[in-house]
XYZ file of C-alpha atoms in Angstrom:
385
model
C 140.268 48.955 190.712
C 137.823 50.530 188.304
C 135.260 48.105 186.759
C 135.589 47.239 183.076
C 133.153 48.297 180.438
C 130.379 45.813 179.530
C 131.977 45.137 176.148
C 135.366 44.361 177.732
C 133.648 42.190 180.341
C 131.927 40.241 177.549
C 135.195 39.754 175.669
C 137.173 38.667 178.716
C 134.351 36.380 179.858
C 134.289 34.713 176.448
C 138.045 34.102 176.580
C 137.866 32.756 180.155
C 134.981 30.454 179.302
C 137.022 29.114 176.361
C 139.947 28.514 178.727
C 137.668 26.654 181.153
C 136.380 24.452 178.352
C 139.898 23.686 177.167
C 141.040 22.867 180.735
C 138.078 20.567 181.321
C 138.698 18.810 177.983
C 142.387 18.490 178.889
C 141.418 16.904 182.194
C 139.296 14.305 180.432
C 141.778 13.392 177.710
C 144.980 13.545 179.766
C 146.310 10.008 180.554
C 147.483 8.815 183.934
C 151.098 8.428 182.677
C 153.128 8.714 179.478
C 155.250 5.712 180.342
C 155.273 3.083 177.601
C 154.207 5.477 174.798
C 156.414 5.599 171.676
C 156.471 9.430 171.565
C 157.413 9.869 175.218
C 161.117 10.412 174.522
C 160.352 13.057 171.889
C 158.130 14.911 174.386
C 160.863 14.900 176.987
C 163.505 16.009 174.463
C 161.272 18.886 173.328
C 160.785 20.013 176.937
C 164.530 19.895 177.697
C 165.362 21.637 174.414
C 162.954 24.448 175.233
C 164.494 24.878 178.697
C 168.038 24.851 177.224
C 167.062 27.471 174.668
C 165.591 29.716 177.403
C 168.701 29.259 179.547
C 171.061 30.142 176.669
C 168.974 33.216 176.017
C 169.279 34.291 179.662
C 173.051 33.654 179.677
C 173.474 35.725 176.516
C 171.406 38.510 178.066
C 173.561 38.415 181.235
C 176.778 38.594 179.165
C 175.430 41.560 177.184
C 174.601 43.410 180.402
C 178.083 42.741 181.815
C 179.767 44.004 178.615
C 177.498 47.069 178.451
C 178.381 47.863 182.070
C 182.107 47.942 181.268
C 181.719 49.922 177.982
C 178.857 52.305 178.684
C 179.689 55.743 180.150
C 176.345 57.480 179.852
C 174.111 55.050 181.696
C 173.682 55.586 185.433
C 175.308 53.074 187.817
C 172.043 52.501 189.735
C 170.164 51.436 186.577
C 173.018 49.112 185.541
C 173.001 47.525 188.973
C 169.236 46.918 188.870
C 169.345 45.363 185.369
C 172.339 43.240 186.285
C 170.578 42.056 189.460
C 167.413 41.154 187.490
C 169.414 39.255 184.857
C 171.407 37.419 187.543
C 168.162 36.475 189.349
C 166.578 35.198 186.116
C 169.691 33.203 185.284
C 169.774 31.696 188.769
C 166.102 30.693 188.618
C 166.605 29.228 185.138
C 169.547 27.137 186.341
C 167.464 25.935 189.270
C 164.562 24.971 186.996
C 166.913 23.225 184.573
C 168.524 21.188 187.366
C 165.117 20.249 188.731
C 163.890 19.293 185.232
C 166.890 17.019 184.759
C 166.412 15.410 188.183
C 162.676 14.751 187.721
C 161.026 12.442 185.224
C 158.146 14.239 183.440
C 156.647 10.909 182.291
C 155.958 9.567 185.773
C 152.525 9.424 187.383
C 153.539 11.908 190.100
C 154.384 14.584 187.502
C 151.057 14.046 185.748
C 149.183 14.239 189.062
C 150.919 17.556 189.720
C 149.836 18.747 186.267
C 146.252 17.736 187.089
C 146.402 19.646 190.373
C 147.734 22.727 188.588
C 144.977 22.407 185.977
C 142.305 22.210 188.685
C 143.789 25.226 190.460
C 143.846 27.250 187.229
C 140.266 26.228 186.497
C 139.153 27.304 189.978
C 140.897 30.708 189.698
C 139.378 31.287 186.232
C 135.918 30.318 187.537
C 136.154 32.791 190.446
C 137.485 35.507 188.121
C 134.666 34.861 185.649
C 132.017 35.150 188.373
C 133.638 38.378 189.659
C 133.710 39.819 186.145
C 130.051 39.016 185.584
C 128.979 40.473 188.945
C 131.285 43.504 189.485
C 133.261 43.900 186.263
C 136.657 43.496 188.019
C 139.269 40.734 188.207
C 140.743 41.260 191.692
C 140.628 37.499 192.466
C 142.920 36.795 189.525
C 145.478 39.382 190.727
C 145.293 38.038 194.296
C 145.813 34.464 193.092
C 148.808 35.549 190.975
C 150.359 37.398 193.937
C 149.797 34.392 196.222
C 151.420 32.059 193.692
C 154.330 34.460 193.289
C 154.837 34.498 197.059
C 154.656 30.694 197.167
C 157.146 30.430 194.330
C 159.513 32.889 196.002
C 159.274 30.992 199.310
C 159.920 27.736 197.433
C 163.002 29.241 195.770
C 164.242 30.508 199.138
C 163.710 27.086 200.705
C 165.574 25.406 197.845
C 168.459 27.878 198.086
C 168.678 27.437 201.867
C 168.581 23.650 201.414
C 171.405 23.836 198.879
C 173.428 26.014 201.237
C 172.743 23.525 204.028
C 173.900 20.663 201.820
C 177.068 22.518 200.873
C 177.699 23.285 204.510
C 177.035 19.643 205.442
C 179.517 18.483 202.799
C 182.083 20.961 204.078
C 181.525 19.779 207.646
C 181.818 16.158 206.515
C 185.099 16.936 204.782
C 186.248 18.741 207.887
C 185.173 15.747 210.006
C 187.134 13.392 207.757
C 190.214 15.609 208.072
C 189.792 15.655 211.845
C 189.423 11.839 211.881
C 192.610 11.463 209.848
C 194.428 13.819 212.195
C 193.112 11.944 215.235
C 194.133 8.591 213.732
C 197.620 9.910 213.036
C 197.794 11.339 216.550
C 196.515 8.034 218.021
C 199.151 6.087 216.101
C 201.810 8.488 217.297
C 200.618 8.116 220.881
C 200.621 4.317 220.606
C 204.208 4.495 219.418
C 204.965 6.818 222.315
C 203.328 4.348 224.756
C 205.440 1.479 223.400
C 208.561 3.599 223.681
C 207.645 4.582 227.256
C 207.074 0.916 228.159
C 210.580 0.090 226.927
C 211.937 2.973 228.948
C 209.978 1.710 231.985
C 211.628 -1.726 231.749
C 215.033 -0.095 231.469
C 214.257 2.142 234.425
C 213.159 -0.869 236.519
C 216.476 -2.582 235.851
C 218.397 0.590 236.594
C 216.334 1.104 239.752
C 217.238 -2.382 241.077
C 220.945 -1.731 240.558
C 220.681 1.735 242.040
C 218.789 0.327 245.077
C 221.633 -2.079 245.871
C 224.180 0.684 245.419
C 222.202 3.077 247.631
C 221.854 0.420 250.369
C 225.581 -0.149 250.540
C 226.260 3.569 250.322
C 223.827 4.232 253.200
C 225.520 1.655 255.421
C 228.902 3.283 254.774
C 227.460 6.742 255.385
C 225.953 5.561 258.720
C 229.292 4.205 259.907
C 231.075 7.357 258.824
C 228.383 9.495 260.455
C 228.768 7.702 263.770
C 232.483 8.439 263.791
C 231.910 12.064 262.869
C 229.216 12.406 265.565
C 231.589 11.056 268.226
C 234.161 13.659 267.299
C 231.511 16.384 267.310
C 230.324 15.233 270.755
C 233.777 15.683 272.279
C 234.050 19.069 270.632
C 230.620 20.148 271.979
C 231.543 19.100 275.519
C 234.624 21.336 275.346
C 232.443 24.167 274.019
C 229.977 23.705 276.915
C 232.732 24.059 279.476
C 234.045 27.185 277.771
C 230.546 28.668 277.721
C 230.044 28.006 281.425
C 233.223 29.958 282.194
C 231.897 32.805 280.058
C 228.552 32.712 281.909
C 230.297 33.164 285.264
C 232.256 36.098 283.868
C 229.064 37.646 282.433
C 227.323 37.270 285.824
C 230.030 39.257 287.589
C 229.919 41.923 284.888
C 226.156 42.095 285.222
C 226.286 42.774 288.932
C 228.821 45.575 288.483
C 226.741 47.160 285.697
C 223.600 46.900 287.835
C 225.245 48.784 290.708
C 226.454 51.467 288.332
C 222.994 51.879 286.775
C 221.320 52.187 290.199
C 223.689 54.990 291.143
C 223.084 56.706 287.830
C 219.300 56.298 288.273
C 219.457 58.103 291.610
C 221.248 61.043 290.017
C 218.682 61.158 287.182
C 215.752 61.193 289.641
C 217.257 64.221 291.405
C 217.659 66.015 288.073
C 214.079 65.082 287.112
C 212.693 66.693 290.293
C 214.704 69.866 289.569
C 213.444 70.105 285.982
C 209.833 69.416 287.047
C 209.926 72.363 289.460
C 211.447 74.536 286.738
C 208.766 73.362 284.289
C 205.945 74.403 286.671
C 207.480 77.838 287.166
C 207.935 78.350 283.421
C 204.338 77.228 282.775
C 202.995 79.824 285.251
C 205.113 82.570 283.682
C 203.997 81.684 280.166
C 200.361 81.489 281.255
C 200.552 85.007 282.704
C 202.209 86.231 279.511
C 199.492 84.564 277.440
C 196.767 86.294 279.465
C 198.418 89.666 278.916
C 198.650 88.950 275.144
C 194.942 88.009 274.978
C 194.002 91.281 276.691
C 196.177 93.259 274.282
C 194.622 91.347 271.353
C 191.097 92.233 272.531
C 192.001 95.949 272.815
C 193.661 95.913 269.388
C 190.631 94.169 267.839
C 188.236 96.825 269.230
C 190.503 99.586 267.917
C 190.709 97.820 264.534
C 186.910 97.635 264.292
C 186.645 101.339 265.101
C 189.241 102.205 262.450
C 187.437 99.980 259.915
C 184.177 101.825 260.629
C 185.912 105.184 260.100
C 187.455 103.854 256.863
C 184.066 102.763 255.526
C 182.583 106.159 256.330
C 185.450 107.950 254.601
C 185.205 105.618 251.621
C 181.459 106.318 251.321
C 182.099 110.090 251.423
C 184.793 109.725 248.733
C 182.486 107.623 246.522
C 179.674 110.159 246.879
C 182.074 112.959 246.001
C 183.287 111.051 242.939
C 179.687 110.423 241.829
C 178.866 114.117 242.182
C 181.989 115.107 240.199
C 181.173 112.561 237.479
C 177.589 113.854 237.242
C 178.886 117.454 237.088
C 181.341 116.483 234.329
C 178.586 114.761 232.331
C 176.280 117.765 232.796
C 178.980 120.149 231.563
C 179.702 117.886 228.588
C 175.989 117.764 227.772
C 175.721 121.556 228.000
C 178.734 122.009 225.714
C 177.279 119.508 223.256
C 173.904 121.283 223.318
C 175.590 124.651 222.854
C 177.583 123.400 219.832
C 174.452 121.786 218.378
C 172.469 125.014 218.820
C 175.275 126.993 217.179
C 175.346 124.631 214.223
C 171.536 124.733 213.867
C 171.540 128.555 213.989
C 174.320 128.746 211.394
C 172.445 126.255 209.186
C 169.193 128.206 209.544
C 170.894 131.526 208.790
C 172.493 129.977 205.732
C 169.082 128.766 204.551
C 167.533 132.209 205.166
C 170.345 133.866 203.213
C 170.120 131.375 200.327
C 166.298 131.430 200.248
C 166.102 135.209 200.895
C 163.862 134.846 203.927
C 163.197 137.281 206.796
C 165.547 140.235 206.877
C 167.315 138.892 203.794
C 164.382 139.380 201.376
C 165.201 140.788 197.915
C 164.571 144.570 197.245
C 166.185 147.734 195.915
C 168.209 148.183 198.951
C 168.761 144.554 198.989
C 170.018 144.586 195.390
C 172.459 147.370 196.194
C 173.497 145.490 199.233
C 173.713 142.405 197.087
C 175.975 144.149 194.582
C 178.111 145.401 197.343
C 178.120 141.986 198.804
C 179.241 140.567 195.484
C 182.039 143.072 195.281
C 183.116 142.226 198.712
C 182.981 138.613 197.798
C 185.198 139.170 194.791
C 187.646 141.101 196.861
C 187.744 138.296 199.329
C 188.349 135.791 196.585
C 191.181 137.902 195.233
């Protein structure tokens, strides 16, 4: 910040000193409370009227911005959004201040003590600013104090908004809790009715169970008697089955002995065949082993011959590749010579043409040359004809 001129410092210092005097006089004449004074109600009504007027002004400004946003086509959307956000913030702060003003009593001693504290703070800031102006010619303390107060005010607004949101959330949770309590009460009543109904059913079931117990006891006695008779009949039947099974066991024993003798005879025959096939297997193994040895020897000879043929093939392939390279080089050399010959022919023709057109060398102009030139022209005309 650049320092002010001495004249500006003198002017500002005079104004600040006047403010300090007025604040000190206000501190001496300000009462402890306005309660009991006849003009207290008029003071309060004036304060509320001023706040209402400011709030109506902000609402009107917000409505104008909303209407201009819908009707305007030239203004940029970003500027409209910023102005609308500023107007909405001012309207919100005004509503908050109005609600706080209605909740608080400006005539109480607490409000007046707050006014005294604000007056002392303002006097202190002005005193520091005045000393800074007189020493350095700047007012940085005043700007710092304003920024600090703005930050405090913003934090206070944020705290109030968060508190209001918390209260709304608390009310919503309370309503939700009441709904849950009503639901639980209804559910509890329904369960009590269900318990009473189940108790009635339990009494009925006890009576039914007693009757069923007597019936089951008699039924069991009858079933036992009937079971004994049935078991006696089954016992006689099982004894007959046991005798029949014993006869079958004797028959199976005889059959087993006959089958065993047959299998022993068959086993002897199979052992003889096994010895024959084992001897044949050994002979076949020896023959195949000899054949395998002969095949390995033939494979070794064929592999050596294959390697020799591969070596000859590589040598022949190398000779063929060298011959191809030589032919390719010869073809390129011939092509280069033909290209050089054509280029030389073209250059010579171009140079001769230049010498003829420029009359250089043997084609210089002279008497003989003129005659030759006339003849040449005649020849040229004849050619054209």
